[in-house]
XYZ file of C-alpha atoms in Angstrom:
390
model
C 66.118 164.385 172.967
C 68.302 165.469 170.288
C 69.750 163.369 168.200
C 73.098 163.540 165.510
C 71.383 164.731 162.877
C 69.710 168.057 165.051
C 73.261 168.806 165.206
C 74.204 168.471 161.842
C 72.793 167.339 158.666
C 74.166 163.099 157.822
C 75.696 164.718 154.700
C 78.160 167.140 156.408
C 79.213 164.352 158.720
C 80.194 162.358 156.060
C 82.193 165.060 154.421
C 83.920 165.139 157.419
C 84.526 162.359 157.898
C 86.095 161.817 154.373
C 88.340 164.488 154.904
C 90.198 162.961 157.770
C 88.955 165.683 160.515
C 86.675 163.551 162.234
C 86.860 159.896 163.876
C 84.195 158.230 164.559
C 85.065 155.629 167.182
C 83.056 152.275 169.011
C 82.177 150.707 171.591
C 80.118 148.049 169.795
C 79.298 146.748 173.941
C 77.594 149.345 175.244
C 76.444 150.210 171.487
C 77.796 154.340 170.708
C 79.896 156.374 169.437
C 81.960 158.889 170.033
C 83.538 161.751 167.160
C 86.056 163.913 167.704
C 87.551 166.029 165.234
C 91.566 165.048 164.253
C 94.754 166.431 164.199
C 94.193 167.291 160.673
C 91.567 169.647 161.541
C 93.522 171.577 163.357
C 96.419 171.635 161.752
C 94.184 172.720 158.194
C 92.181 175.242 160.672
C 89.221 173.348 159.330
C 86.452 174.652 162.114
C 82.433 174.852 160.958
C 79.462 173.154 162.513
C 80.419 169.278 162.386
C 84.117 170.222 162.781
C 83.656 172.235 166.578
C 80.633 170.133 167.827
C 82.594 166.740 167.832
C 85.164 167.163 170.470
C 83.607 163.643 172.443
C 80.153 163.830 171.052
C 79.116 160.210 172.332
C 75.287 159.381 169.986
C 73.430 156.217 170.586
C 73.976 154.241 167.466
C 70.286 153.241 168.042
C 69.369 156.045 167.840
C 71.777 158.873 167.400
C 70.460 159.940 170.253
C 73.250 162.075 171.964
C 74.663 160.388 175.366
C 77.198 162.931 176.419
C 77.808 166.678 175.275
C 81.263 167.465 175.273
C 82.744 171.508 175.307
C 82.897 173.215 171.946
C 86.630 173.808 170.693
C 87.342 176.677 171.674
C 90.184 178.609 170.498
C 93.145 181.064 171.968
C 92.483 184.710 172.956
C 94.707 186.072 170.263
C 92.554 183.515 167.372
C 90.320 186.469 167.287
C 91.789 189.163 166.721
C 92.972 187.665 162.867
C 89.589 188.218 161.477
C 89.146 184.245 160.601
C 85.925 183.306 159.997
C 86.134 180.323 162.764
C 87.027 183.099 165.797
C 84.862 185.606 165.104
C 85.480 188.981 167.387
C 84.323 187.946 170.989
C 81.844 189.774 172.391
C 82.370 192.702 174.543
C 79.975 191.478 177.917
C 81.223 189.877 181.112
C 82.998 186.624 181.830
C 85.156 184.725 184.144
C 88.135 183.375 184.854
C 89.417 179.710 185.564
C 92.960 178.077 185.393
C 93.763 175.617 182.299
C 94.194 172.800 184.179
C 96.694 170.931 182.273
C 95.755 167.051 181.649
C 93.123 165.979 179.896
C 89.773 166.176 178.644
C 87.430 164.382 179.872
C 83.463 163.711 179.201
C 81.502 161.681 182.581
C 78.238 160.862 181.619
C 75.420 158.064 182.701
C 74.773 154.896 180.525
C 72.861 151.601 181.325
C 72.347 152.139 184.892
C 76.092 153.169 185.369
C 78.565 156.669 185.250
C 80.898 155.694 182.621
C 83.996 158.131 181.684
C 85.309 159.049 177.488
C 87.765 161.556 176.774
C 87.631 163.248 174.090
C 88.921 161.192 171.287
C 88.140 157.125 172.297
C 86.183 155.766 174.681
C 89.149 153.422 175.285
C 92.529 155.427 176.038
C 94.445 155.131 179.193
C 92.903 158.053 180.838
C 89.645 157.338 180.233
C 90.020 153.837 181.732
C 91.940 155.777 184.321
C 88.847 158.117 184.678
C 86.267 155.226 184.938
C 88.693 153.170 188.259
C 88.443 156.751 189.779
C 84.976 156.735 189.495
C 84.549 153.562 190.823
C 85.998 154.632 193.985
C 83.600 157.798 194.776
C 80.062 158.621 196.003
C 78.673 159.216 192.136
C 74.752 159.659 194.000
C 74.503 163.050 193.286
C 75.291 163.495 190.100
C 72.703 163.722 187.783
C 71.531 161.261 185.193
C 71.525 162.633 182.233
C 74.199 165.519 182.870
C 77.227 165.491 181.378
C 80.404 166.951 183.326
C 83.461 167.581 181.139
C 86.957 166.783 184.110
C 90.374 167.463 183.597
C 91.883 163.473 184.309
C 95.249 164.443 186.284
C 97.073 161.975 187.844
C 101.142 161.449 187.998
C 101.631 159.570 184.738
C 99.018 161.032 182.576
C 101.106 164.673 182.667
C 101.581 166.763 180.207
C 104.210 169.851 181.395
C 102.449 170.682 185.056
C 103.771 168.921 187.984
C 100.808 167.710 189.724
C 102.998 166.093 192.035
C 100.674 162.727 193.445
C 97.959 165.137 193.122
C 94.748 162.028 191.726
C 92.150 163.703 190.072
C 88.838 164.600 187.487
C 88.786 168.589 188.140
C 85.464 169.702 186.434
C 85.641 172.291 184.303
C 81.731 172.622 183.245
C 78.641 170.699 182.794
C 75.120 170.032 180.331
C 72.422 168.816 180.408
C 70.999 166.584 178.740
C 69.800 168.509 175.480
C 73.356 169.957 175.969
C 72.333 173.529 177.420
C 75.717 174.241 179.848
C 74.601 174.613 183.577
C 76.207 176.737 185.740
C 79.208 175.392 187.217
C 78.160 176.094 191.137
C 74.619 174.508 190.508
C 77.544 171.526 188.948
C 80.055 171.114 191.395
C 77.373 171.147 194.433
C 75.946 167.443 192.169
C 80.431 166.974 192.127
C 81.174 167.640 196.005
C 81.252 163.385 195.964
C 84.164 162.746 193.033
C 86.173 165.665 192.924
C 87.879 169.286 192.577
C 86.408 171.781 191.015
C 88.372 174.426 188.555
C 90.000 177.269 190.515
C 88.377 180.452 189.633
C 90.440 183.692 189.549
C 89.312 187.691 190.103
C 88.191 188.819 186.390
C 90.041 191.383 184.950
C 89.877 192.946 180.930
C 91.403 190.374 179.076
C 94.302 192.169 177.055
C 95.604 192.334 180.512
C 95.054 188.861 181.071
C 97.569 188.103 177.750
C 100.098 190.867 178.944
C 100.290 188.267 182.157
C 100.851 184.978 179.865
C 103.884 186.454 178.661
C 105.597 186.756 181.788
C 105.916 184.957 184.862
C 103.226 186.023 187.474
C 99.699 185.279 188.287
C 96.605 187.678 188.618
C 96.692 187.055 191.760
C 100.614 188.530 192.122
C 102.568 185.676 192.852
C 105.754 183.997 190.483
C 103.919 181.074 187.762
C 105.954 178.940 185.734
C 105.998 176.470 183.235
C 105.376 174.080 185.308
C 103.438 176.007 187.854
C 100.391 176.426 185.316
C 99.026 176.284 181.701
C 97.364 179.405 181.402
C 93.731 180.048 181.744
C 90.345 179.458 179.982
C 87.781 183.204 179.673
C 84.552 181.965 179.986
C 81.792 184.492 178.583
C 78.399 184.595 180.002
C 76.190 182.853 177.557
C 79.177 183.360 175.498
C 82.041 180.927 173.463
C 85.082 180.310 175.520
C 88.923 181.459 175.473
C 92.117 179.997 175.898
C 95.397 182.125 176.974
C 98.178 179.968 177.689
C 101.596 181.528 179.568
C 104.671 181.555 176.947
C 106.616 179.277 179.334
C 104.187 176.775 179.733
C 104.404 177.066 175.559
C 108.125 176.354 175.211
C 108.134 173.648 177.423
C 105.409 172.196 176.084
C 107.242 172.068 173.132
C 110.730 170.847 174.238
C 109.080 168.186 176.357
C 107.558 167.178 172.511
C 110.921 166.951 171.477
C 110.075 168.108 168.220
C 112.450 169.534 166.943
C 113.464 171.031 163.205
C 115.449 168.302 162.032
C 112.537 165.749 163.586
C 110.183 167.571 161.142
C 113.333 166.819 157.810
C 113.027 163.261 158.862
C 108.678 163.070 158.934
C 108.566 165.065 156.146
C 111.410 163.275 154.115
C 109.960 159.654 155.676
C 106.473 161.130 154.268
C 107.239 161.829 151.088
C 109.939 159.644 149.929
C 108.387 155.938 150.970
C 109.058 154.315 147.264
C 112.324 154.735 147.378
C 113.114 152.072 149.950
C 113.596 151.327 153.772
C 117.847 151.909 152.807
C 117.510 154.435 150.762
C 115.350 156.273 152.719
C 117.645 155.534 156.197
C 120.882 157.154 154.685
C 119.158 159.662 153.865
C 117.927 160.753 156.523
C 120.615 159.880 159.020
C 118.257 156.744 161.134
C 118.425 153.285 161.078
C 116.519 151.454 159.323
C 114.535 149.904 162.199
C 113.576 153.209 162.804
C 112.069 153.899 158.795
C 110.075 150.436 158.515
C 108.326 151.955 161.980
C 107.663 155.634 160.914
C 106.273 153.606 157.227
C 103.951 151.931 159.108
C 102.454 154.312 161.429
C 100.463 155.532 157.251
C 101.873 159.253 156.956
C 105.112 160.194 159.270
C 104.320 163.725 159.027
C 100.882 163.701 160.375
C 102.395 161.168 163.299
C 104.381 163.320 164.456
C 102.153 166.354 164.293
C 100.713 164.620 167.593
C 103.239 165.193 168.982
C 103.232 168.989 168.302
C 101.151 171.764 170.819
C 98.735 173.319 168.435
C 99.960 176.394 168.762
C 102.730 175.601 167.050
C 101.789 175.089 164.332
C 102.458 178.034 162.696
C 106.266 177.403 163.448
C 105.802 173.608 161.458
C 104.847 174.991 158.686
C 107.323 178.391 158.483
C 110.227 174.924 158.396
C 108.231 172.536 156.357
C 107.901 175.897 153.773
C 111.381 176.624 154.270
C 112.046 173.153 153.250
C 109.846 173.206 150.191
C 111.630 176.399 148.762
C 114.928 175.578 149.999
C 114.502 171.238 147.951
C 113.253 173.917 145.076
C 115.845 176.045 144.901
C 118.744 173.082 145.431
C 116.630 171.295 142.568
C 116.522 173.485 139.940
C 120.534 174.655 140.601
C 121.033 170.689 140.154
C 118.856 170.698 136.798
C 120.665 174.174 135.025
C 124.643 172.731 136.177
C 123.725 169.044 134.316
C 121.619 170.856 130.658
C 125.181 172.478 130.725
C 127.072 170.129 131.552
C 125.140 167.529 129.290
C 127.199 167.702 126.723
C 129.901 165.837 127.359
C 129.155 162.278 127.424
C 132.574 160.595 128.792
C 132.082 160.189 133.068
C 135.399 161.939 133.273
C 135.066 165.010 131.625
C 131.522 165.214 133.120
C 133.784 165.183 136.228
C 136.021 167.507 135.520
C 133.310 169.940 134.432
C 131.689 169.304 138.675
C 134.695 170.312 140.449
C 133.501 173.314 141.279
C 129.995 173.126 142.048
C 128.636 172.782 145.189
C 128.544 169.723 146.641
C 125.141 168.779 146.430
C 124.785 170.085 143.375
C 127.527 167.929 142.324
C 125.843 164.784 143.836
C 122.317 165.236 142.603
C 123.826 166.264 138.462
C 125.647 162.783 138.739
C 122.201 161.200 139.743
C 121.159 162.893 136.712
C 124.490 161.756 134.160
C 123.703 158.515 135.322
C 118.980 159.151 134.879
C 118.637 158.801 138.521
C 116.358 160.306 140.795
C 117.575 163.264 142.459
C 115.794 163.503 145.910
C 117.395 161.933 148.865
C 120.206 163.845 147.252
C 118.027 167.234 148.066
C 116.590 166.440 150.523
C 119.354 165.168 152.793
C 121.648 168.608 152.049
C 118.462 170.605 153.751
C 119.015 168.445 156.892
C 119.393 170.714 160.054
C 122.616 170.889 161.253
C 121.775 171.492 164.513
C 118.452 170.452 166.373
C 116.253 173.825 167.533
């Protein structure tokens, strides 16, 4: 049976964990570890052989045997046109088109005489517990021990964007055998029939046309697609990679439901950068109560915590927003420094104040901080506050 060290070297795995790109979650009672890439890995595009495989890779702690095989990380179809190493040009061969189900990705695997459920990040999430309870009420006798069944976990309290109503289901997406080879979906569906449903397959159409559809509100069959009705599609090349194609309306709704705005990015980045200034000062600068500041700082890295709520398709927007803040902050600091130096010879506070009467408010406040030998950090950051939440 394949073991962890046959997939990649211990040194490569250690490096990924050390960089914060992979986490190891242990279930001591089961003697298992689950390896998963992190949100930082997504944001930094730190994709390699280790991180793409660690998408819920479950391994025996006793001997390193791979117990559950997840799907490798796959990317947006448009990523494969950008010349990046982790998303090479797509093959020209045939492919199948499936619904992209909007829930939580789960792994169903056999261990110590029982079918177990995990999500791609952990054994102990609410979604994993729900799936375990769901399995307990189903006939699993036709499932094949050694196989890993990859399913989307769908139930009302786990809604992301798409509204499935009262549906409670484990939707089979794919399956692997004990050696990690992917099984034919129709064959795996035969094992799954008493457990849950199988992902919908659409008639094949040219990939560029499918991508164009997702910019509209039209389904491949001509029906209407709204953001709360469908996420998009997974395209699986025969004996090859998968890619995802999401509807624009879905992505927009996902961002809105996340509650992440330019202002929340400004607040979380400010808390990350200037935690050393203390709760009271930071709260005044960021327009947040002290209790909220304490909560942000307790999370360790407030910005990285916020990123967990942002769909990865919006990472370019987050980067652009952060870059804009950084550039404007650098410009304002320079203006403050130039203004202070121009009037530094005035050691009388009243004369200094008079000389700054025409300076912009943030520059004037910053120059006074310099006059008093204080930091200008929070004056600068507060001046960047977005005026609208967008």
